[in-house]
C-alpha cells in the first residue's frame, strides 16, 4: 500500500469512516465548491466532474499553503518540476455521489423534494453513481473514475416515506436516503459495491493506491 499521506477532501462522515475501517488515517480538508452542474451533463460525468472539482480545490489550497507551483498551470515553455521520487507528496482523495433514475438526484433541499425522490425510486431499480478523484498534490499524477451500483427498492407506502423523512436526516444524502440506516428495510437488493452507495467505493480506490508508485 502507498506510503503517501491521504488528504480526504470531504466533510462526509461516511467517507472518513470507510477509509478508517480499512486502516487509513486521512487528514480531513473539506472542499468548498459550487456543486451546480453544467446543463445536460449525464450522471457519470457529473460525479466525476464534481469529484475532480473538489480534489482540485483542495490541491490548490494545499499548494498555496506550501508555496508550491501548480503543475497544471505551467505553460509549455516552462521547465517542468523535477520528478519526485520521495513519498512526501500527499494524495488528495475526493468523491461525489448522486442517485439517478431518469434524472439526477442530489441532496434534497426540502421535505417536498425528499418525498418526491423517495416516491420516484420506490418499487423499481435506480442507480447510485460515485465519482472519485485521486491527485498526488503538485504533480500531474491523477485518476478520476466512476462506479455505479444498482439498487432495487421495495414498494413502500407514502406514510412510510413521510415517517422516514420525519425521523431520519434525509437532507445530507443523495436521493434522500441512507442505505446504512433504517431505510435499508426498504431496499430489496443491490448489484455492485455497497460502500459505493454510502459514498466511497473502497476496493477500486485501494487498487489505485496500491499501484500508485509502480505506474509509469
Ligand atoms: C445514497 C446514499 C448517499 N449517502 C450520502 C453520501 C454522501 O455523503 C452524500 C452525497 O453528497 P456528496 O455531495 O457526494 O458529499 P457530501 O456533500 O456529503 O460531502 P463532500 O462533498 O464534502 O465529500 O449522500 C449516504 O450516506 N447513504 C446513501 O445510501
mmCIF file of C-alpha atoms and ligand atoms in Angstrom:
data_model
loop_
_atom_site.group_PDB
_atom_site.id
_atom_site.type_symbol
_atom_site.label_atom_id
_atom_site.label_comp_id
_atom_site.label_asym_id
_atom_site.label_seq_id
_atom_site.Cartn_x
_atom_site.Cartn_y
_atom_site.Cartn_z
ATOM 1 C CA UNK A 1 0.000 0.000 0.000
ATOM 2 C CA UNK A 2 1.123 3.532 -0.692
ATOM 3 C CA UNK A 3 3.092 5.480 1.912
ATOM 4 C CA UNK A 4 1.577 8.740 0.774
ATOM 5 C CA UNK A 5 -0.442 10.607 3.331
ATOM 6 C CA UNK A 6 -4.086 10.791 2.279
ATOM 7 C CA UNK A 7 -5.932 14.083 2.373
ATOM 8 C CA UNK A 8 -9.657 13.451 2.251
ATOM 9 C CA UNK A 9 -11.333 16.390 0.522
ATOM 10 C CA UNK A 10 -14.685 15.730 2.168
ATOM 11 C CA UNK A 11 -16.854 16.672 5.089
ATOM 12 C CA UNK A 12 -18.850 13.438 4.782
ATOM 13 C CA UNK A 13 -18.533 11.380 7.996
ATOM 14 C CA UNK A 14 -19.299 8.253 5.945
ATOM 15 C CA UNK A 15 -16.281 8.682 3.690
ATOM 16 C CA UNK A 16 -13.867 9.079 6.570
ATOM 17 C CA UNK A 17 -15.418 6.047 8.320
ATOM 18 C CA UNK A 18 -14.931 3.915 5.218
ATOM 19 C CA UNK A 19 -11.261 4.901 4.993
ATOM 20 C CA UNK A 20 -10.687 4.396 8.730
ATOM 21 C CA UNK A 21 -12.349 0.985 8.664
ATOM 22 C CA UNK A 22 -9.654 -0.040 6.171
ATOM 23 C CA UNK A 23 -6.809 1.211 8.338
ATOM 24 C CA UNK A 24 -6.247 4.683 6.875
ATOM 25 C CA UNK A 25 -5.977 7.786 8.963
ATOM 26 C CA UNK A 26 -6.677 10.582 6.473
ATOM 27 C CA UNK A 27 -6.216 14.267 7.072
ATOM 28 C CA UNK A 28 -9.622 15.897 6.543
ATOM 29 C CA UNK A 29 -9.794 19.035 4.406
ATOM 30 C CA UNK A 30 -13.337 19.547 3.113
ATOM 31 C CA UNK A 31 -13.645 21.193 -0.280
ATOM 32 C CA UNK A 32 -15.838 24.241 -0.504
ATOM 33 C CA UNK A 33 -17.015 24.200 -4.111
ATOM 34 C CA UNK A 34 -20.129 25.180 -6.006
ATOM 35 C CA UNK A 35 -21.826 21.851 -6.786
ATOM 36 C CA UNK A 36 -24.066 23.125 -9.587
ATOM 37 C CA UNK A 37 -23.748 21.105 -12.770
ATOM 38 C CA UNK A 38 -23.315 22.079 -16.404
ATOM 39 C CA UNK A 39 -26.631 21.896 -18.309
ATOM 40 C CA UNK A 40 -27.384 18.474 -19.800
ATOM 41 C CA UNK A 41 -24.495 16.596 -18.186
ATOM 42 C CA UNK A 42 -25.050 12.865 -17.566
ATOM 43 C CA UNK A 43 -24.817 11.329 -14.060
ATOM 44 C CA UNK A 44 -21.472 9.592 -14.543
ATOM 45 C CA UNK A 45 -19.815 12.684 -15.975
ATOM 46 C CA UNK A 46 -21.474 14.772 -13.254
ATOM 47 C CA UNK A 47 -19.972 12.845 -10.339
ATOM 48 C CA UNK A 48 -16.548 12.625 -11.982
ATOM 49 C CA UNK A 49 -16.659 16.350 -12.728
ATOM 50 C CA UNK A 50 -17.573 17.224 -9.129
ATOM 51 C CA UNK A 51 -15.028 14.852 -7.593
ATOM 52 C CA UNK A 52 -12.334 16.429 -9.760
ATOM 53 C CA UNK A 53 -13.512 19.907 -8.835
ATOM 54 C CA UNK A 54 -13.384 19.074 -5.103
ATOM 55 C CA UNK A 55 -9.949 17.444 -5.354
ATOM 56 C CA UNK A 56 -8.508 20.320 -7.379
ATOM 57 C CA UNK A 57 -9.864 22.936 -4.964
ATOM 58 C CA UNK A 58 -8.133 21.225 -2.049
ATOM 59 C CA UNK A 59 -4.954 20.640 -4.060
ATOM 60 C CA UNK A 60 -4.723 24.338 -4.976
ATOM 61 C CA UNK A 61 -5.228 25.325 -1.324
ATOM 62 C CA UNK A 62 -2.546 22.882 -0.251
ATOM 63 C CA UNK A 63 -0.049 24.111 -2.890
ATOM 64 C CA UNK A 64 -0.693 27.753 -1.979
ATOM 65 C CA UNK A 65 -0.134 26.966 1.683
ATOM 66 C CA UNK A 66 3.160 25.164 0.930
ATOM 67 C CA UNK A 67 4.303 27.747 -1.629
ATOM 68 C CA UNK A 68 4.441 25.092 -4.346
ATOM 69 C CA UNK A 69 3.639 25.658 -8.037
ATOM 70 C CA UNK A 70 0.541 24.218 -9.668
ATOM 71 C CA UNK A 71 1.819 21.895 -12.426
ATOM 72 C CA UNK A 72 -1.480 22.150 -14.294
ATOM 73 C CA UNK A 73 -0.953 25.881 -14.800
ATOM 74 C CA UNK A 74 2.564 25.648 -16.280
ATOM 75 C CA UNK A 75 2.784 26.658 -19.908
ATOM 76 C CA UNK A 76 4.717 24.526 -22.373
ATOM 77 C CA UNK A 77 7.776 26.740 -22.300
ATOM 78 C CA UNK A 78 8.192 26.419 -18.524
ATOM 79 C CA UNK A 79 10.631 23.992 -17.049
ATOM 80 C CA UNK A 80 8.711 21.104 -15.518
ATOM 81 C CA UNK A 81 9.228 20.331 -11.873
ATOM 82 C CA UNK A 82 11.738 17.669 -11.083
ATOM 83 C CA UNK A 83 10.416 14.151 -10.834
ATOM 84 C CA UNK A 84 9.524 13.416 -7.242
ATOM 85 C CA UNK A 85 10.940 10.149 -6.094
ATOM 86 C CA UNK A 86 10.237 10.650 -2.402
ATOM 87 C CA UNK A 87 6.884 9.728 -0.924
ATOM 88 C CA UNK A 88 6.289 13.120 0.642
ATOM 89 C CA UNK A 89 3.536 14.294 -1.683
ATOM 90 C CA UNK A 90 0.114 13.576 -0.211
ATOM 91 C CA UNK A 91 -2.645 12.063 -2.288
ATOM 92 C CA UNK A 92 -5.833 14.081 -2.286
ATOM 93 C CA UNK A 93 -8.986 11.986 -2.454
ATOM 94 C CA UNK A 94 -12.400 13.424 -3.295
ATOM 95 C CA UNK A 95 -15.739 11.861 -4.177
ATOM 96 C CA UNK A 96 -19.230 12.816 -5.196
ATOM 97 C CA UNK A 97 -22.367 10.668 -5.073
ATOM 98 C CA UNK A 98 -25.717 11.034 -6.845
ATOM 99 C CA UNK A 99 -28.779 8.848 -7.254
ATOM 100 C CA UNK A 100 -30.331 8.675 -10.680
ATOM 101 C CA UNK A 101 -33.407 7.386 -12.357
ATOM 102 C CA UNK A 102 -34.392 9.381 -15.445
ATOM 103 C CA UNK A 103 -32.988 12.428 -13.632
ATOM 104 C CA UNK A 104 -30.062 13.164 -11.356
ATOM 105 C CA UNK A 105 -30.996 13.336 -7.668
ATOM 106 C CA UNK A 106 -28.557 15.062 -5.355
ATOM 107 C CA UNK A 107 -29.299 16.108 -1.786
ATOM 108 C CA UNK A 108 -32.959 17.213 -1.373
ATOM 109 C CA UNK A 109 -33.386 20.844 -0.418
ATOM 110 C CA UNK A 110 -36.650 20.405 1.480
ATOM 111 C CA UNK A 111 -39.304 17.935 2.676
ATOM 112 C CA UNK A 112 -41.241 18.069 -0.605
ATOM 113 C CA UNK A 113 -38.194 17.265 -2.673
ATOM 114 C CA UNK A 114 -37.201 14.433 -0.328
ATOM 115 C CA UNK A 115 -40.715 12.983 -0.662
ATOM 116 C CA UNK A 116 -40.646 13.258 -4.443
ATOM 117 C CA UNK A 117 -37.277 11.480 -4.657
ATOM 118 C CA UNK A 118 -38.284 8.622 -2.367
ATOM 119 C CA UNK A 119 -41.598 8.204 -4.236
ATOM 120 C CA UNK A 120 -39.774 8.153 -7.559
ATOM 121 C CA UNK A 121 -37.400 5.336 -6.637
ATOM 122 C CA UNK A 122 -39.938 3.042 -4.921
ATOM 123 C CA UNK A 123 -40.815 -0.400 -6.302
ATOM 124 C CA UNK A 124 -38.194 -0.113 -9.007
ATOM 125 C CA UNK A 125 -34.479 -0.103 -9.759
ATOM 126 C CA UNK A 126 -32.337 3.034 -9.659
ATOM 127 C CA UNK A 127 -28.623 3.750 -9.851
ATOM 128 C CA UNK A 128 -26.140 5.260 -7.436
ATOM 129 C CA UNK A 129 -23.042 6.754 -9.047
ATOM 130 C CA UNK A 130 -19.966 7.806 -7.121
ATOM 131 C CA UNK A 131 -17.202 9.692 -8.887
ATOM 132 C CA UNK A 132 -13.761 9.550 -7.323
ATOM 133 C CA UNK A 133 -10.642 11.608 -7.986
ATOM 134 C CA UNK A 134 -7.154 10.978 -6.607
ATOM 135 C CA UNK A 135 -4.447 13.591 -7.183
ATOM 136 C CA UNK A 136 -0.862 13.398 -5.995
ATOM 137 C CA UNK A 137 -0.528 17.012 -4.870
ATOM 138 C CA UNK A 138 1.657 19.178 -7.067
ATOM 139 C CA UNK A 139 2.153 16.546 -9.738
ATOM 140 C CA UNK A 140 0.292 15.577 -12.881
ATOM 141 C CA UNK A 141 -0.458 12.144 -11.458
ATOM 142 C CA UNK A 142 -4.195 11.919 -11.132
ATOM 143 C CA UNK A 143 -7.031 9.487 -11.695
ATOM 144 C CA UNK A 144 -10.757 10.017 -11.982
ATOM 145 C CA UNK A 145 -13.290 7.201 -12.276
ATOM 146 C CA UNK A 146 -16.934 6.434 -11.656
ATOM 147 C CA UNK A 147 -18.507 3.403 -10.033
ATOM 148 C CA UNK A 148 -22.208 2.577 -10.379
ATOM 149 C CA UNK A 149 -24.324 0.388 -8.082
ATOM 150 C CA UNK A 150 -27.856 -0.758 -8.985
ATOM 151 C CA UNK A 151 -30.364 -0.566 -6.142
ATOM 152 C CA UNK A 152 -33.836 -2.164 -6.091
ATOM 153 C CA UNK A 153 -36.372 -0.569 -3.715
ATOM 154 C CA UNK A 154 -39.425 -2.270 -2.270
ATOM 155 C CA UNK A 155 -42.987 -0.964 -2.667
ATOM 156 C CA UNK A 156 -43.227 1.185 0.475
ATOM 157 C CA UNK A 157 -46.192 3.473 1.202
ATOM 158 C CA UNK A 158 -46.490 7.271 1.217
ATOM 159 C CA UNK A 159 -46.940 7.034 5.004
ATOM 160 C CA UNK A 160 -43.644 5.147 5.321
ATOM 161 C CA UNK A 161 -41.889 7.843 3.265
ATOM 162 C CA UNK A 162 -43.252 10.613 5.500
ATOM 163 C CA UNK A 163 -42.299 8.690 8.664
ATOM 164 C CA UNK A 164 -38.813 8.202 7.307
ATOM 165 C CA UNK A 165 -38.379 11.876 6.395
ATOM 166 C CA UNK A 166 -39.601 12.966 9.828
ATOM 167 C CA UNK A 167 -37.478 10.535 11.823
ATOM 168 C CA UNK A 168 -34.235 10.469 9.850
ATOM 169 C CA UNK A 169 -31.971 13.102 8.326
ATOM 170 C CA UNK A 170 -32.520 12.848 4.550
ATOM 171 C CA UNK A 171 -31.113 16.278 3.665
ATOM 172 C CA UNK A 172 -27.427 15.459 3.532
ATOM 173 C CA UNK A 173 -27.950 12.278 1.486
ATOM 174 C CA UNK A 174 -28.135 11.955 -2.279
ATOM 175 C CA UNK A 175 -31.598 10.659 -3.227
ATOM 176 C CA UNK A 176 -32.840 11.456 0.339
ATOM 177 C CA UNK A 177 -31.964 8.077 1.828
ATOM 178 C CA UNK A 178 -29.125 6.275 3.578
ATOM 179 C CA UNK A 179 -28.696 2.581 2.837
ATOM 180 C CA UNK A 180 -26.689 2.311 6.063
ATOM 181 C CA UNK A 181 -29.658 3.427 8.225
ATOM 182 C CA UNK A 182 -33.290 2.340 8.771
ATOM 183 C CA UNK A 183 -34.018 2.827 5.065
ATOM 184 C CA UNK A 184 -32.264 -0.486 4.475
ATOM 185 C CA UNK A 185 -35.562 -2.298 5.191
ATOM 186 C CA UNK A 186 -36.983 -0.641 2.053
ATOM 187 C CA UNK A 187 -34.194 -1.960 -0.132
ATOM 188 C CA UNK A 188 -34.743 -5.335 -1.733
ATOM 189 C CA UNK A 189 -31.225 -5.931 -3.044
ATOM 190 C CA UNK A 190 -28.288 -4.236 -4.734
ATOM 191 C CA UNK A 191 -25.873 -5.125 -7.502
ATOM 192 C CA UNK A 192 -22.403 -3.629 -7.130
ATOM 193 C CA UNK A 193 -20.394 -2.223 -4.237
ATOM 194 C CA UNK A 194 -22.347 -1.418 -1.065
ATOM 195 C CA UNK A 195 -19.849 1.235 0.077
ATOM 196 C CA UNK A 196 -20.254 2.953 -3.299
ATOM 197 C CA UNK A 197 -23.839 3.754 -2.245
ATOM 198 C CA UNK A 198 -22.594 5.089 1.104
ATOM 199 C CA UNK A 199 -20.217 7.419 -0.756
ATOM 200 C CA UNK A 200 -16.854 5.767 -1.455
ATOM 201 C CA UNK A 201 -16.116 2.511 -3.314
ATOM 202 C CA UNK A 202 -13.096 1.360 -1.359
ATOM 203 C CA UNK A 203 -11.977 -1.599 -3.461
ATOM 204 C CA UNK A 204 -11.180 0.341 -6.663
ATOM 205 C CA UNK A 205 -9.651 3.141 -4.565
ATOM 206 C CA UNK A 206 -7.388 0.612 -2.802
ATOM 207 C CA UNK A 207 -6.355 -0.867 -6.149
ATOM 208 C CA UNK A 208 -5.262 2.552 -7.393
ATOM 209 C CA UNK A 209 -3.463 3.367 -4.152
ATOM 210 C CA UNK A 210 -1.563 0.100 -4.026
ATOM 211 C CA UNK A 211 -0.267 0.532 -7.583
ATOM 212 C CA UNK A 212 0.280 4.291 -7.309
ATOM 213 C CA UNK A 213 4.061 4.388 -7.272
ATOM 214 C CA UNK A 214 4.526 1.487 -9.673
ATOM 215 C CA UNK A 215 2.731 3.185 -12.535
ATOM 216 C CA UNK A 216 4.618 4.607 -15.485
HETATM 217 C C1 LIG B 1 -27.474 7.106 -1.484
HETATM 218 C C2 LIG B 1 -26.719 7.445 -0.229
HETATM 219 C C3 LIG B 1 -25.984 8.619 -0.115
HETATM 220 N N1 LIG B 1 -25.302 8.912 1.034
HETATM 221 C C4 LIG B 1 -24.518 10.160 1.168
HETATM 222 C C5 LIG B 1 -23.070 10.038 0.707
HETATM 223 C C6 LIG B 1 -22.666 11.480 0.541
HETATM 224 O O1 LIG B 1 -22.145 11.955 1.799
HETATM 225 C C7 LIG B 1 -23.983 12.200 0.234
HETATM 226 C C8 LIG B 1 -23.969 12.760 -1.153
HETATM 227 O O2 LIG B 1 -23.390 14.036 -1.136
HETATM 228 P P1 LIG B 1 -21.966 14.416 -1.745
HETATM 229 O O3 LIG B 1 -22.122 15.766 -2.362
HETATM 230 O O4 LIG B 1 -21.441 13.299 -2.589
HETATM 231 O O5 LIG B 1 -20.999 14.515 -0.479
HETATM 232 P P2 LIG B 1 -21.107 15.416 0.816
HETATM 233 O O6 LIG B 1 -21.639 16.780 0.494
HETATM 234 O O7 LIG B 1 -21.824 14.634 1.886
HETATM 235 O O8 LIG B 1 -19.590 15.525 1.270
HETATM 236 P P3 LIG B 1 -18.328 16.169 0.468
HETATM 237 O O9 LIG B 1 -18.832 16.875 -0.768
HETATM 238 O O10 LIG B 1 -17.677 17.109 1.434
HETATM 239 O O11 LIG B 1 -17.459 14.984 0.152
HETATM 240 O O12 LIG B 1 -25.019 11.217 0.384
HETATM 241 C C9 LIG B 1 -25.325 8.029 2.117
HETATM 242 O O13 LIG B 1 -24.712 8.289 3.155
HETATM 243 N N2 LIG B 1 -26.027 6.857 2.008
HETATM 244 C C10 LIG B 1 -26.742 6.522 0.889
HETATM 245 O O14 LIG B 1 -27.362 5.432 0.854
#
